[in-house]
Short mmCIF file of C-alpha atoms in Angstrom, two decimals:
data_model
loop_
_atom_site.label_atom_id
_atom_site.label_comp_id
_atom_site.label_asym_id
_atom_site.label_seq_id
_atom_site.Cartn_x
_atom_site.Cartn_y
_atom_site.Cartn_z
CA MET A 222 0.00 0.00 0.00
CA ILE A 223 2.87 2.41 0.70
CA SER A 224 6.42 2.82 -0.57
CA GLU A 225 9.73 3.51 1.14
CA THR A 226 9.32 7.12 0.00
CA ASP A 227 5.96 7.28 1.79
CA ILE A 228 7.54 5.88 4.95
CA ARG A 229 10.30 8.50 4.87
CA SER A 230 7.76 11.25 4.20
CA TYR A 231 5.70 10.21 7.22
CA ALA A 232 8.80 10.14 9.43
CA GLU A 233 9.81 13.62 8.25
CA ASN A 234 6.42 15.35 8.13
CA GLY A 235 4.29 13.45 10.65
CA PHE A 236 1.41 12.70 8.27
CA LEU A 237 0.55 10.89 5.04
CA VAL A 238 -2.40 10.42 2.68
CA VAL A 239 -2.93 7.07 0.94
CA GLN A 240 -5.53 6.84 -1.81
CA ASN A 241 -7.71 3.87 -2.84
CA VAL A 242 -7.58 2.08 0.50
CA LEU A 243 -11.33 1.44 0.64
CA SER A 244 -13.44 0.23 -2.26
CA ALA A 245 -16.44 2.12 -3.61
CA GLN A 246 -18.69 -0.52 -2.02
CA GLU A 247 -17.10 -0.05 1.39
CA VAL A 248 -17.48 3.73 1.17
CA ALA A 249 -21.13 3.33 0.14
CA ALA A 250 -21.76 1.09 3.16
CA LEU A 251 -20.20 3.66 5.51
CA ARG A 252 -22.32 6.43 4.05
CA ALA A 253 -25.53 4.41 4.32
CA VAL A 254 -24.94 3.55 7.98
CA THR A 255 -24.00 7.15 8.77
CA ASP A 256 -27.14 8.44 7.09
CA GLU A 257 -29.15 6.12 9.34
CA PHE A 258 -27.45 7.52 12.44
CA ILE A 259 -28.09 11.11 11.33
CA ALA A 260 -31.77 10.28 10.75
CA ARG A 261 -32.06 8.74 14.23
CA SER A 262 -30.54 11.85 15.78
CA ARG A 263 -33.90 13.57 15.20
CA GLU A 264 -35.01 11.79 18.38
CA VAL A 265 -32.19 13.36 20.43
CA SER A 266 -32.23 16.91 21.81
CA SER A 267 -28.87 17.06 23.63
CA HIS A 268 -25.45 15.41 23.67
CA ASP A 269 -25.54 11.76 24.76
CA ALA A 270 -23.37 8.64 24.63
CA VAL A 271 -23.71 8.43 20.84
CA TYR A 272 -24.17 11.96 19.53
CA ASP A 273 -22.36 15.26 19.89
CA LEU A 274 -24.68 17.86 18.37
CA GLU A 275 -24.12 21.12 16.54
CA PRO A 276 -25.79 24.25 17.90
CA GLY A 277 -29.18 24.57 16.24
CA HIS A 278 -29.83 20.84 16.05
CA SER A 279 -33.52 19.96 15.92
CA ALA A 280 -35.82 17.15 14.85
CA ALA A 281 -36.76 19.18 11.78
CA GLU A 282 -33.13 19.90 10.90
CA PRO A 283 -30.74 17.36 12.44
CA ARG A 284 -27.21 18.67 12.93
CA VAL A 285 -24.74 16.11 14.21
CA ARG A 286 -21.20 17.23 14.98
CA ARG A 287 -19.82 13.84 15.95
CA ILE A 288 -20.84 10.20 16.31
CA LYS A 289 -19.00 8.90 19.37
CA THR A 290 -17.12 5.58 19.40
CA PRO A 291 -18.70 4.44 16.12
CA HIS A 292 -16.86 1.11 16.26
CA LEU A 293 -19.09 0.28 19.24
CA GLN A 294 -22.25 1.50 17.50
CA HIS A 295 -22.24 -0.56 14.28
CA GLU A 296 -20.41 -3.54 12.81
CA VAL A 297 -19.65 -1.68 9.57
CA TYR A 298 -17.56 0.87 11.47
CA ASP A 299 -15.90 -1.86 13.52
CA GLY A 300 -14.98 -3.77 10.37
CA ILE A 301 -13.22 -0.76 8.89
CA ALA A 302 -11.23 -0.31 12.13
CA ARG A 303 -9.78 -3.78 11.47
CA HIS A 304 -9.38 -3.36 7.71
CA PRO A 305 -6.34 -5.35 6.52
CA ARG A 306 -5.15 -2.54 4.24
CA ILE A 307 -5.20 -0.05 7.12
CA LEU A 308 -3.32 -2.48 9.36
CA GLU A 309 -0.78 -3.08 6.60
CA ILE A 310 -0.04 0.66 6.50
CA LEU A 311 0.17 0.93 10.29
CA ARG A 312 2.57 -1.99 10.57
CA LYS A 313 5.00 -0.06 8.37
CA LEU A 314 4.52 3.39 9.89
CA VAL A 315 3.88 2.70 13.58
CA SER A 316 4.79 -0.81 14.72
CA PRO A 317 4.58 -4.46 13.60
CA ALA A 318 2.27 -5.02 16.59
CA ILE A 319 -0.80 -2.76 16.74
CA ARG A 320 -3.30 -2.25 19.54
CA PHE A 321 -6.57 -0.40 18.93
CA ASP A 322 -7.55 2.57 21.07
CA THR A 323 -10.84 4.24 20.13
CA SER A 324 -12.79 5.97 17.37
CA LYS A 325 -14.98 8.93 16.43
CA LEU A 326 -16.76 10.14 13.34
CA ASN A 327 -16.56 13.89 12.74
CA VAL A 328 -19.55 14.88 10.62
CA LYS A 329 -18.83 18.13 8.81
CA ALA A 330 -22.09 18.78 7.04
CA ALA A 331 -22.20 21.17 4.10
CA ASN A 332 -22.24 24.89 4.95
CA TYR A 333 -21.81 24.63 8.73
CA GLY A 334 -19.62 21.70 9.86
CA ALA A 335 -17.72 22.87 12.95
CA ALA A 336 -14.03 23.70 13.09
CA VAL A 337 -11.56 21.93 15.38
CA GLU A 338 -8.91 24.22 16.84
CA TRP A 339 -5.18 23.49 16.61
CA HIS A 340 -4.04 20.73 18.94
CA GLN A 341 -1.87 17.65 19.40
CA ASP A 342 -3.62 14.37 20.15
CA TRP A 343 -0.74 13.56 22.51
CA ALA A 344 -1.99 16.26 24.88
CA PHE A 345 -5.16 14.21 25.49
CA TYR A 346 -3.70 10.74 26.04
CA PRO A 347 0.07 10.54 26.68
CA HIS A 348 1.55 7.03 26.71
CA THR A 349 4.84 5.42 27.69
CA ASN A 350 6.05 6.01 24.12
CA ASP A 351 4.70 8.04 21.22
CA ASP A 352 4.32 5.34 18.58
CA LEU A 353 0.66 6.21 18.12
CA ALA A 354 -1.27 7.44 15.10
CA ALA A 355 -4.75 8.43 14.02
CA VAL A 356 -6.20 7.16 10.74
CA GLY A 357 -8.84 9.27 9.05
CA VAL A 358 -11.10 7.44 6.59
CA MET A 359 -12.43 9.86 3.99
CA MET A 360 -16.08 9.03 3.40
CA ASP A 361 -16.43 11.94 0.98
CA ASP A 362 -14.10 13.64 -1.44
CA CYS A 363 -11.99 15.72 0.93
CA GLU A 364 -11.07 19.06 -0.62
CA VAL A 365 -9.62 22.34 0.59
CA GLU A 366 -13.08 23.93 0.46
CA ASN A 367 -14.88 21.52 2.79
CA GLY A 368 -12.69 21.70 5.87
CA PRO A 369 -9.99 19.01 5.57
CA LEU A 370 -7.53 18.11 8.26
CA LEU A 371 -4.63 20.59 8.30
CA CYS A 372 -1.23 19.44 9.59
CA ILE A 373 1.95 21.35 10.45
CA PRO A 374 4.89 19.49 8.82
CA GLY A 375 7.55 18.28 11.22
CA SER A 376 5.67 19.39 14.34
CA HIS A 377 5.62 15.82 15.66
CA ARG A 378 9.35 16.16 16.32
CA GLY A 379 8.91 19.34 18.35
CA PRO A 380 7.65 20.14 21.83
CA VAL A 381 4.31 19.27 23.33
CA LEU A 382 2.59 22.64 23.55
CA ASP A 383 0.35 23.98 26.29
CA HIS A 384 -3.31 23.00 25.83
CA HIS A 385 -4.62 24.87 28.87
CA SER A 386 -6.73 27.97 29.41
CA ASP A 387 -6.90 29.70 32.79
CA GLY A 388 -5.07 26.76 34.31
CA GLU A 389 -7.49 24.13 33.05
CA PHE A 390 -7.07 21.71 30.17
CA CYS A 391 -8.98 22.90 27.10
CA GLY A 392 -7.59 20.63 24.38
CA ALA A 393 -6.38 23.45 22.14
CA ILE A 394 -3.31 25.59 21.50
CA ASP A 395 -3.68 29.34 22.00
CA PRO A 396 -2.44 30.72 18.64
CA SER A 397 -1.48 34.03 20.23
CA GLU A 398 0.97 32.30 22.58
CA SER A 399 2.79 30.14 20.04
CA ASP A 400 5.26 30.77 17.24
CA ILE A 401 3.72 28.18 14.93
CA ASP A 402 3.66 29.09 11.24
CA PHE A 403 0.04 28.15 10.61
CA GLY A 404 0.43 29.26 7.02
CA ALA A 405 2.70 26.25 6.48
CA ALA A 406 -0.14 23.82 7.26
CA VAL A 407 -0.76 21.14 4.64
CA PRO A 408 -4.37 20.11 3.86
CA LEU A 409 -4.84 16.34 3.86
CA THR A 410 -7.09 15.96 0.85
CA GLY A 411 -8.07 13.03 -1.33
CA PRO A 412 -10.97 11.24 -2.99
CA ALA A 413 -13.46 9.20 -0.99
CA GLY A 414 -11.87 5.91 0.05
CA SER A 415 -8.54 7.54 0.87
CA VAL A 416 -7.09 7.53 4.37
CA SER A 417 -4.93 10.04 6.19
CA ILE A 418 -2.49 9.03 8.90
CA HIS A 419 -1.05 11.53 11.37
CA HIS A 420 1.37 11.05 14.23
CA VAL A 421 0.04 11.56 17.74
CA ARG A 422 2.27 14.64 18.29
CA THR A 423 1.51 16.34 14.95
CA ILE A 424 -0.12 19.75 15.35
CA HIS A 425 -3.38 19.77 13.42
CA GLY A 426 -6.82 21.31 13.18
CA SER A 427 -9.57 21.92 10.64
CA ALA A 428 -11.67 24.86 9.53
CA THR A 429 -15.44 25.14 9.31
CA ASN A 430 -16.98 23.55 6.23
CA VAL A 431 -18.22 26.55 4.25
CA SER A 432 -18.76 24.58 1.05
CA SER A 433 -21.85 22.86 -0.32
CA LYS A 434 -20.16 19.46 0.08
CA PRO A 435 -20.05 17.27 3.21
CA ARG A 436 -16.79 16.11 4.78
CA ARG A 437 -17.37 13.07 6.96
CA LEU A 438 -14.14 11.76 8.47
CA LEU A 439 -14.12 8.46 10.36
CA LEU A 440 -11.18 8.58 12.77
CA PHE A 441 -9.51 5.59 14.40
CA GLN A 442 -6.76 5.84 17.01
CA TYR A 443 -4.08 3.15 17.11
CA ARG A 444 -0.93 2.55 19.14
CA ALA A 445 2.06 0.26 19.23
CA ALA A 446 1.20 -2.76 21.35
CA ASP A 447 3.88 -1.82 23.90
CA ALA A 448 2.60 1.76 24.35
CA TRP A 449 0.63 2.00 27.60
CA PRO A 450 -1.54 4.96 28.58
CA LEU A 451 -0.40 7.23 31.41
CA VAL A 452 -3.55 9.28 32.00
CA GLY A 453 -6.45 10.54 29.94
CA SER A 454 -7.66 7.13 28.78
CA GLN A 455 -10.34 5.04 30.40
CA GLN A 456 -8.53 2.06 31.86
CA PRO A 457 -10.08 -1.16 30.52
CA SER A 458 -10.14 -4.48 32.26
CA TRP A 459 -7.32 -6.91 31.50
CA GLN A 460 -9.58 -8.90 29.18
CA GLU A 461 -10.67 -5.74 27.35
CA TRP A 462 -7.05 -4.59 27.04
CA GLN A 463 -6.02 -7.90 25.49
CA ALA A 464 -9.00 -7.80 23.11
CA LEU A 465 -7.70 -4.53 21.62
CA MET A 466 -4.77 -6.32 19.94
CA LEU A 467 -5.22 -6.25 16.17
CA CYS A 468 -1.98 -7.70 14.80
CA GLY A 469 1.53 -8.74 15.81
CA ASP A 470 2.88 -10.05 19.09
CA ASP A 471 1.47 -8.82 22.38
CA PRO A 472 4.26 -7.70 24.76
CA SER A 473 1.92 -8.47 27.67
CA VAL A 474 2.97 -6.59 30.80
CA THR A 475 6.15 -5.02 29.40
CA PRO A 476 5.50 -1.45 28.27
CA ARG A 477 8.24 0.35 26.34
CA SER A 478 9.19 3.71 27.81
CA THR A 479 11.00 6.32 25.73
CA ALA A 480 12.24 9.85 26.42
CA VAL A 481 9.35 11.79 24.90
CA PRO A 482 7.94 15.08 26.21
CA VAL A 483 4.72 14.80 28.18
CA ARG A 484 2.16 17.27 29.49
CA LEU A 485 -0.78 15.95 31.45
CA PRO A 486 -4.37 16.93 30.57
CA LEU A 487 -4.95 18.12 34.14
CA PRO A 488 -6.76 19.77 35.79
CA PRO A 489 -9.52 18.45 33.53
CA SER A 490 -11.61 20.64 31.27
CA ARG A 491 -14.62 22.26 32.89
CA HIS A 492 -16.57 21.17 29.78
CA GLN A 493 -16.26 17.39 29.65
CA GLY A 494 -17.25 15.46 26.55
CA SER A 495 -15.85 15.69 23.04
CA ILE A 496 -13.02 17.94 21.91
CA TYR A 497 -15.62 20.47 20.77
CA GLU A 498 -16.78 20.85 24.36
CA ASN A 499 -13.22 20.92 25.74
CA GLN A 500 -12.24 23.73 23.38
CA ARG A 501 -15.08 26.03 24.42
CA THR A 502 -12.82 27.69 27.01
CA LEU A 503 -10.11 28.63 24.50
CA LYS A 504 -10.08 32.42 24.51
CA ASN A 505 -8.31 33.01 21.19
CA ALA A 506 -9.93 30.64 18.71
CA TYR A 507 -8.02 30.56 15.44
CA PHE A 508 -10.54 29.34 12.90
CA THR A 509 -13.27 31.77 13.84
CA ARG A 510 -11.01 34.77 13.38
CA SER A 511 -8.90 33.73 10.41
CA LYS A 512 -9.71 32.44 6.94
CA ALA A 513 -6.05 32.19 6.01
CA ALA A 514 -5.70 28.63 7.30
CA VAL A 515 -8.07 27.19 4.70
#
């Protein structure tokens, strides 16, 4: 699925896009299931264990911002999390032995899909080593106009930045207090069926979808089998932890610790829930004040 050049590019930049990973039939199945979930959201009036809702959501006009842990909600999502082509890519970029973490489906509907402020995933769930990555499955053609993921090249090799506001974790970087060149961000675009992969320390975000096209991105988080969570992750039972192994040899009770920078997501955000809720306390939101990033 990927070449040595792709592997070097990922190591240098901290992200990669691979086209034609999913078939047209697999994409169609994902869309159909997602449409069913959006239709059922008409029965929901506030955030719950399945839905994170956009402001203005109603039964007449359903507006879903995120479907939470989709791999637990439907077998189609769960099957894609274990897709052999995705695992083949991860074995080359992350580790020969891969353990699953969790999932989410960010639903950027046409004309209003919400932005996600700049952040590093590592700030939310530091582990004993940073061989972790997120895979984004593009359910729609992902273009610059409909709010793609934006990544800062090489940022995964830099520091872990502050994701706090007024002393509390908010899951976002204050753009006024960093020297990041946001203009250097690369949009991760591709046709439906493509996947993006970004390193857990890569600085990334995404703008509001102001186009007439949807941008539904199914995100799966993976880690090397010997990367163990420090904080910020719900600790599963031993049986559940073992069941998360997807491929390769399980190192059992021997985590691998490396000298990587860590900041803890504590004290916790006053707005618990999805990243959208966490980021509500960020005082200097980037994507609401700047169009340059898109």
